[in-house]
């Protein structure tokens, strides 16, 4: 590695190595990738003490930096969370290998037999903030899909990410795969991010995973294609037909299980006919659970609420705060989501199948949920083992991005000497 004062040279070398590794990973047998991931999980199990110690350094850095409670929660690793990362690595290892899958095939009258076959993207650059588990998730998913990856974690998770990355490298080494398949940018310098965004000779796609500021920076500066991942402005619409017991359970879980993740509910939209029944009960329960409810005028008579301002509509709090608003009907709820949502995850609580069908049809978010906690907005919960992020754009990948979405395809054409007339 070159002198760390020359960031451009450092990043160019990382890119060169990643591209070379990607060329080899493109035809790596599935069994080798599986061995690498299982060995990485084993390494994390035996290195828990070192990972916890590294995380303690990051937590101290975060406290000194004045991180919010939600950001500190994202940053924190415990034995249980490390065990969950290990489980995720094993789950990804057990997933079907997407590379080489025949997506479609057909014959032509000309004698051609055509196959559309999955291929890796090449080199993926992942830029993320305080969640160190992304190091493992992104590294594993890229490996599974035959891609090399350049990881640039947040300055807050610098030591934790290095400790987790060391386990991934142990797995690569155990399987005889190129150690440059999963590289971690070895500096906190922001210049490294700017360089990564411009590396069109080496990087095929950038995946930003973080808040609005990070994603905005990436979209403004990147010359490399980007999988868009906007903030999680998650709405739950409570229809007049909602079941009170289900609605209470889902809303409390969606908001309080973990407030600092992108699937946490940030805004309640309550049908005007449900305000005095389901709505009142849910808002009181949220307040009792320690959630600050920022209510519109129609809900401010409920004791304990706080008046909402215009800034509360379309806000990702990632904290123990939720906005709440009364809407005239389902169409008004849909209009609000279109105006203030981020196309991430939105949910309807209803028993009326017509209302449900209308919501599904007209809400164009990456994830649309029905009578389900939005905390399930996660690749692991979707059966993907993990996710590299939740893409809110419409090009190529959308929703939780797993190994399959990290592939493209090529056409393989065979014949018995066909010529074109």
Coordinates of C-alpha atoms in Angstrom, one line a residue:
X1 CA 0.0 0.0 0.0
X2 CA 1.2 3.5 -0.9
X3 CA 1.9 6.4 1.4
X4 CA -1.4 7.2 3.2
X5 CA -0.8 10.9 2.5
X6 CA -1.4 10.3 -1.2
X7 CA -5.1 9.4 -1.1
X8 CA -5.5 9.3 -4.8
X9 CA -2.7 6.8 -5.2
X10 CA -4.0 4.7 -2.4
X11 CA -7.5 4.5 -3.9
X12 CA -6.1 3.8 -7.4
X13 CA -4.2 0.8 -6.1
X14 CA -7.2 -0.4 -4.2
X15 CA -9.2 -0.1 -7.4
X16 CA -6.6 -1.9 -9.5
X17 CA -6.5 -4.8 -7.0
X18 CA -10.3 -5.0 -6.8
X19 CA -10.6 -5.2 -10.6
X20 CA -8.1 -8.0 -10.8
X21 CA -9.8 -9.9 -8.0
X22 CA -13.2 -9.4 -9.7
X23 CA -11.9 -11.0 -12.9
X24 CA -11.1 -14.2 -10.9
X25 CA -14.3 -14.1 -8.8
X26 CA -16.4 -14.1 -11.9
X27 CA -15.7 -17.8 -12.4
X28 CA -15.0 -18.9 -8.8
X29 CA -16.9 -22.1 -8.0
X30 CA -19.8 -21.7 -5.6
X31 CA -18.3 -24.1 -3.2
X32 CA -15.2 -21.9 -2.7
X33 CA -17.4 -18.8 -1.9
X34 CA -19.4 -20.9 0.5
X35 CA -16.2 -22.1 2.3
X36 CA -15.0 -18.5 2.6
X37 CA -18.2 -17.3 4.2
X38 CA -18.4 -20.1 6.7
X39 CA -14.8 -19.6 7.6
X40 CA -15.4 -15.9 8.1
X41 CA -18.3 -16.7 10.4
X42 CA -16.1 -19.0 12.4
X43 CA -13.5 -16.3 12.6
X44 CA -16.0 -13.9 14.0
X45 CA -17.0 -16.4 16.6
X46 CA -13.5 -16.8 17.8
X47 CA -12.7 -13.1 17.6
X48 CA -15.7 -11.7 19.5
X49 CA -13.5 -10.3 22.3
X50 CA -11.4 -8.4 19.8
X51 CA -14.4 -7.1 17.9
X52 CA -16.0 -5.9 21.2
X53 CA -12.8 -4.2 22.2
X54 CA -12.5 -2.5 18.8
X55 CA -16.2 -1.4 19.1
X56 CA -15.4 0.1 22.5
X57 CA -12.9 2.4 20.8
X58 CA -15.5 3.5 18.3
X59 CA -18.2 4.1 21.0
X60 CA -15.7 6.4 22.8
X61 CA -15.1 8.2 19.6
X62 CA -18.8 8.5 19.0
X63 CA -19.4 9.9 22.5
X64 CA -16.7 12.5 22.0
X65 CA -18.2 13.4 18.6
X66 CA -21.6 13.9 20.2
X67 CA -23.5 11.2 18.2
X68 CA -27.2 11.0 18.8
X69 CA -28.6 8.1 20.8
X70 CA -29.9 6.5 17.6
X71 CA -26.5 6.7 15.9
X72 CA -24.9 5.3 19.0
X73 CA -27.3 2.4 18.9
X74 CA -26.5 1.7 15.3
X75 CA -22.8 1.8 16.2
X76 CA -23.0 -0.6 19.2
X77 CA -22.0 -4.2 18.9
X78 CA -22.9 -6.7 21.6
X79 CA -22.4 -10.5 21.8
X80 CA -25.9 -10.9 20.5
X81 CA -25.4 -8.6 17.6
X82 CA -22.1 -10.2 16.6
X83 CA -23.8 -13.6 16.8
X84 CA -26.5 -12.2 14.4
X85 CA -23.7 -11.2 12.0
X86 CA -22.3 -14.7 12.2
X87 CA -25.7 -16.1 11.5
X88 CA -26.1 -13.7 8.5
X89 CA -22.8 -14.9 7.0
X90 CA -23.9 -18.5 7.3
X91 CA -27.3 -17.7 5.8
X92 CA -25.7 -16.0 2.8
X93 CA -23.4 -19.0 2.4
X94 CA -26.5 -21.2 2.3
X95 CA -28.2 -19.1 -0.4
X96 CA -28.2 -20.4 -4.0
X97 CA -25.3 -19.0 -6.0
X98 CA -26.8 -16.6 -8.6
X99 CA -23.8 -16.5 -10.9
X100 CA -24.4 -18.6 -14.0
X101 CA -28.1 -19.0 -13.5
X102 CA -30.0 -19.2 -16.7
X103 CA -32.7 -16.6 -16.3
X104 CA -34.4 -17.4 -19.6
X105 CA -33.8 -19.3 -22.8
X106 CA -35.5 -19.7 -26.1
X107 CA -35.1 -20.9 -29.7
X108 CA -35.3 -18.9 -32.9
X109 CA -36.4 -20.1 -36.3
X110 CA -32.9 -19.2 -37.5
X111 CA -31.5 -22.1 -35.5
X112 CA -30.2 -19.9 -32.6
X113 CA -30.6 -21.1 -29.0
X114 CA -30.4 -18.0 -26.8
X115 CA -29.8 -18.0 -23.0
X116 CA -29.8 -15.0 -20.7
X117 CA -27.3 -15.9 -18.0
X118 CA -26.5 -14.1 -14.7
X119 CA -23.1 -12.5 -14.4
X120 CA -21.4 -10.4 -11.6
X121 CA -21.4 -6.6 -11.9
X122 CA -17.7 -6.5 -11.3
X123 CA -16.5 -4.1 -8.6
X124 CA -18.9 -2.6 -6.1
X125 CA -18.1 0.4 -4.0
X126 CA -20.1 0.6 -0.7
X127 CA -20.0 3.8 1.3
X128 CA -21.8 3.6 4.7
X129 CA -22.0 5.4 8.0
X130 CA -22.1 4.1 11.6
X131 CA -23.3 0.5 11.3
X132 CA -20.3 -1.8 11.4
X133 CA -22.4 -4.8 10.5
X134 CA -22.6 -3.4 6.9
X135 CA -19.0 -4.4 6.6
X136 CA -20.0 -8.1 6.9
X137 CA -23.3 -7.9 5.0
X138 CA -21.8 -6.0 2.0
X139 CA -18.6 -8.0 1.9
X140 CA -20.5 -11.3 2.0
X141 CA -23.2 -10.4 -0.5
X142 CA -20.7 -9.1 -3.0
X143 CA -18.6 -12.3 -2.6
X144 CA -21.6 -14.5 -3.0
X145 CA -22.6 -12.7 -6.3
X146 CA -19.0 -12.9 -7.6
X147 CA -18.2 -9.2 -7.2
X148 CA -15.1 -7.7 -5.6
X149 CA -16.0 -4.9 -3.2
X150 CA -14.4 -1.8 -1.8
X151 CA -15.8 -0.9 1.5
X152 CA -15.6 2.7 2.9
X153 CA -17.1 2.7 6.4
X154 CA -17.9 5.7 8.5
X155 CA -15.3 7.3 10.6
X156 CA -17.4 6.4 13.7
X157 CA -17.1 2.6 13.0
X158 CA -13.5 2.6 11.8
X159 CA -12.1 0.2 14.4
X160 CA -15.1 -2.1 14.4
X161 CA -15.1 -2.4 10.6
X162 CA -11.5 -3.2 10.6
X163 CA -12.0 -6.1 13.1
X164 CA -14.9 -7.5 11.1
X165 CA -13.0 -7.1 7.8
X166 CA -10.1 -9.1 9.3
X167 CA -12.5 -12.0 9.8
X168 CA -13.7 -11.7 6.1
X169 CA -10.1 -11.8 4.9
X170 CA -9.5 -14.9 7.1
X171 CA -12.4 -16.6 5.3
X172 CA -11.0 -15.6 1.8
X173 CA -7.6 -17.0 2.8
X174 CA -9.1 -20.2 4.1
X175 CA -10.9 -20.8 0.7
X176 CA -7.9 -19.8 -1.4
X177 CA -9.6 -16.8 -2.9
X178 CA -8.0 -13.4 -3.6
X179 CA -7.7 -11.4 -0.4
X180 CA -8.3 -8.3 -2.5
X181 CA -11.9 -9.5 -3.2
X182 CA -13.0 -7.6 -0.1
X183 CA -11.0 -4.5 0.6
X184 CA -11.6 -1.9 3.4
X185 CA -10.5 1.7 2.7
X186 CA -7.8 2.1 5.4
X187 CA -8.3 5.8 6.2
X188 CA -10.9 8.1 7.7
X189 CA -10.0 10.8 5.2
X190 CA -13.1 12.1 3.3
X191 CA -10.9 12.5 0.2
X192 CA -11.1 8.8 -0.1
X193 CA -14.9 9.0 -0.7
X194 CA -14.4 11.6 -3.4
X195 CA -11.8 9.4 -5.1
X196 CA -14.0 6.3 -4.9
X197 CA -16.9 8.2 -6.6
X198 CA -14.8 9.1 -9.6
X199 CA -13.1 5.7 -10.2
X200 CA -14.9 4.8 -13.4
X201 CA -11.9 2.7 -14.6
X202 CA -12.2 0.4 -11.7
X203 CA -15.6 0.6 -10.0
X204 CA -18.9 -0.5 -11.7
X205 CA -21.5 0.7 -9.2
X206 CA -21.6 2.6 -5.9
X207 CA -24.0 1.7 -3.1
X208 CA -24.5 4.5 -0.5
X209 CA -25.9 3.4 2.8
X210 CA -26.6 6.1 5.2
X211 CA -28.5 9.3 5.8
X212 CA -29.8 12.0 3.5
X213 CA -26.5 13.9 3.6
X214 CA -24.4 11.0 2.6
X215 CA -26.7 9.9 -0.2
X216 CA -27.0 13.5 -1.5
X217 CA -23.2 13.8 -1.6
X218 CA -22.9 10.5 -3.5
X219 CA -25.6 11.4 -6.1
X220 CA -24.1 14.9 -6.6
X221 CA -20.5 13.8 -7.0
X222 CA -20.5 10.3 -8.4
X223 CA -19.4 9.6 -11.9
X224 CA -19.9 5.9 -11.3
X225 CA -23.5 4.6 -11.5
X226 CA -25.3 4.6 -8.1
X227 CA -27.9 2.3 -6.6
X228 CA -30.1 5.0 -5.0
X229 CA -30.9 4.6 -1.3
X230 CA -32.9 7.5 0.1
X231 CA -33.9 8.0 3.7
X232 CA -36.6 5.9 5.3
X233 CA -39.5 8.2 5.6
X234 CA -41.8 5.4 6.6
X235 CA -45.6 5.9 6.8
X236 CA -48.3 3.8 8.3
X237 CA -51.8 4.5 7.2
X238 CA -54.5 3.3 9.6
X239 CA -57.7 2.7 7.7
X240 CA -61.2 2.9 9.2
X241 CA -61.4 -0.9 8.7
X242 CA -58.2 -1.7 10.6
X243 CA -58.4 -4.3 13.3
X244 CA -57.6 -2.5 16.6
X245 CA -55.5 -5.3 18.2
X246 CA -53.4 -5.8 15.0
X247 CA -53.0 -2.1 14.5
X248 CA -51.8 -1.4 18.1
X249 CA -49.3 -4.3 18.0
X250 CA -47.9 -3.4 14.5
X251 CA -47.6 0.4 15.2
X252 CA -45.9 -0.1 18.6
X253 CA -43.4 -2.6 17.1
X254 CA -42.8 -0.5 14.0
X255 CA -41.9 2.5 16.0
X256 CA -40.3 1.3 19.2
X257 CA -38.4 -2.0 18.5
X258 CA -35.5 0.0 17.1
X259 CA -36.0 3.7 16.4
X260 CA -32.7 4.2 14.6
X261 CA -33.1 1.9 11.6
X262 CA -34.5 2.8 8.2
X263 CA -37.6 0.7 8.6
X264 CA -38.8 2.5 11.7
X265 CA -42.2 4.2 11.3
X266 CA -41.9 8.0 11.2
X267 CA -45.4 9.1 10.4
X268 CA -48.9 7.9 11.2
X269 CA -51.8 8.7 8.9
X270 CA -55.1 8.0 10.6
X271 CA -58.5 7.8 8.8
X272 CA -60.9 10.4 10.2
X273 CA -63.4 7.7 11.1
X274 CA -60.8 5.9 13.2
X275 CA -59.5 8.8 15.2
X276 CA -61.8 8.5 18.2
X277 CA -61.3 4.7 18.5
X278 CA -58.1 3.1 17.2
X279 CA -56.3 6.4 16.7
X280 CA -56.7 7.6 20.3
X281 CA -55.6 4.3 21.7
X282 CA -52.5 4.0 19.5
X283 CA -51.3 7.5 20.2
X284 CA -51.8 7.1 24.0
X285 CA -49.9 3.8 23.8
X286 CA -47.0 5.4 21.9
X287 CA -46.8 8.2 24.5
X288 CA -46.8 5.7 27.3
X289 CA -43.9 3.9 25.5
X290 CA -41.8 7.0 25.6
X291 CA -42.5 8.2 22.1
X292 CA -43.0 11.9 21.4
X293 CA -46.0 12.3 19.2
X294 CA -46.0 15.4 17.0
X295 CA -49.6 15.8 16.1
X296 CA -51.6 17.8 13.6
X297 CA -54.4 20.1 14.9
X298 CA -57.0 17.4 14.8
X299 CA -55.0 15.2 17.2
X300 CA -53.6 17.9 19.6
X301 CA -56.5 17.4 22.0
X302 CA -55.0 14.1 23.0
X303 CA -53.0 14.7 26.3
X304 CA -49.2 14.4 25.9
X305 CA -49.0 15.2 22.2
X306 CA -46.8 18.0 20.8
X307 CA -48.0 20.3 18.0
X308 CA -46.5 19.3 14.7
X309 CA -44.9 21.8 12.4
X310 CA -44.6 21.7 8.6
X311 CA -41.1 20.3 9.0
X312 CA -42.5 17.2 10.6
X313 CA -44.0 15.9 7.4
X314 CA -41.3 14.1 5.4
X315 CA -38.9 13.9 8.3
X316 CA -36.8 10.8 9.1
X317 CA -36.3 11.1 12.9
X318 CA -34.4 7.9 13.6
X319 CA -35.4 8.7 17.2
X320 CA -38.3 8.3 19.7
X321 CA -40.4 10.7 17.7
X322 CA -43.3 10.2 15.4
X323 CA -45.5 12.5 13.4
X324 CA -49.3 11.9 13.3
X325 CA -52.0 13.3 11.0
X326 CA -55.7 12.8 10.3
X327 CA -56.6 12.2 6.7
X328 CA -60.1 12.2 5.2
X329 CA -59.7 8.9 3.4
X330 CA -57.4 6.5 1.8
X331 CA -56.8 8.7 -1.2
X332 CA -55.7 11.5 1.0
X333 CA -53.2 9.2 2.8
X334 CA -51.8 8.1 -0.6
X335 CA -51.5 11.8 -1.7
X336 CA -49.6 12.5 1.5
X337 CA -47.2 9.6 1.0
X338 CA -46.6 10.8 -2.6
X339 CA -45.9 14.3 -1.4
X340 CA -43.7 13.5 1.6
X341 CA -42.5 9.9 1.3
X342 CA -39.1 8.7 0.1
X343 CA -40.3 5.5 -1.8
X344 CA -38.7 3.3 0.9
X345 CA -41.4 1.5 2.9
X346 CA -45.0 2.3 3.5
X347 CA -47.8 0.3 5.2
X348 CA -51.5 0.0 5.3
X349 CA -53.4 -1.4 8.3
X350 CA -56.8 -2.5 7.1
X351 CA -59.2 -5.4 6.8
X352 CA -61.1 -4.0 3.8
X353 CA -59.6 -5.8 0.8
X354 CA -60.7 -3.1 -1.6
X355 CA -58.8 -0.5 0.4
X356 CA -55.7 -2.8 0.6
X357 CA -55.7 -3.4 -3.2
X358 CA -56.0 0.3 -3.9
X359 CA -53.1 1.1 -1.6
X360 CA -50.9 -1.5 -3.1
X361 CA -51.7 -0.4 -6.6
X362 CA -51.2 3.3 -6.0
X363 CA -48.3 3.6 -3.5
X364 CA -45.2 3.3 -5.6
X365 CA -42.6 2.5 -2.8
X366 CA -39.9 -0.1 -3.0
X367 CA -41.7 -2.0 -0.2
X368 CA -45.4 -1.8 0.4
X369 CA -46.6 -3.6 3.5
X370 CA -50.1 -4.8 4.6
X371 CA -50.8 -5.4 8.3
X372 CA -47.1 -5.9 9.0
X373 CA -44.5 -4.1 11.0
X374 CA -42.2 -2.0 8.9
X375 CA -39.3 -3.2 11.0
X376 CA -39.4 -6.2 8.6
X377 CA -38.0 -4.0 5.9
X378 CA -34.7 -5.9 5.9
X379 CA -33.0 -8.3 3.5
X380 CA -32.4 -10.8 6.2
X381 CA -36.1 -10.9 7.0
X382 CA -36.9 -11.3 3.3
X383 CA -34.9 -14.5 3.2
X384 CA -31.9 -13.0 1.5
X385 CA -29.5 -13.6 4.4
X386 CA -28.7 -9.9 4.6
X387 CA -28.9 -6.8 2.4
X388 CA -26.4 -4.3 1.0
X389 CA -29.0 -1.7 1.4
X390 CA -32.6 -0.8 0.3
X391 CA -32.6 0.7 -3.1
X392 CA -35.4 3.2 -3.7
X393 CA -34.7 3.9 -7.3
X394 CA -36.3 2.1 -10.2
X395 CA -33.2 1.1 -12.3
X396 CA -31.9 -2.4 -12.0
X397 CA -32.3 -3.0 -8.2
X398 CA -35.2 -2.0 -5.9
X399 CA -36.0 -2.8 -2.3
X400 CA -33.6 -4.9 -0.2
X401 CA -30.5 -5.5 -2.4
X402 CA -29.2 -9.1 -2.0
X403 CA -26.8 -11.2 -4.0
X404 CA -29.2 -11.7 -6.9
X405 CA -29.6 -7.9 -7.4
X406 CA -25.9 -7.5 -7.5
X407 CA -25.7 -9.3 -10.8
X408 CA -26.3 -8.3 -14.4
X409 CA -26.6 -10.8 -17.3
X410 CA -25.1 -11.7 -20.6
X411 CA -26.6 -13.5 -23.6
X412 CA -25.1 -16.8 -24.6
X413 CA -26.0 -17.8 -28.2
X414 CA -25.5 -21.3 -29.7
X415 CA -26.3 -22.8 -33.0
X416 CA -25.2 -25.6 -35.3
X417 CA -23.5 -23.2 -37.8
X418 CA -26.4 -20.8 -38.4
X419 CA -25.7 -18.0 -40.8
X420 CA -27.9 -14.9 -41.4
X421 CA -29.5 -14.4 -44.8

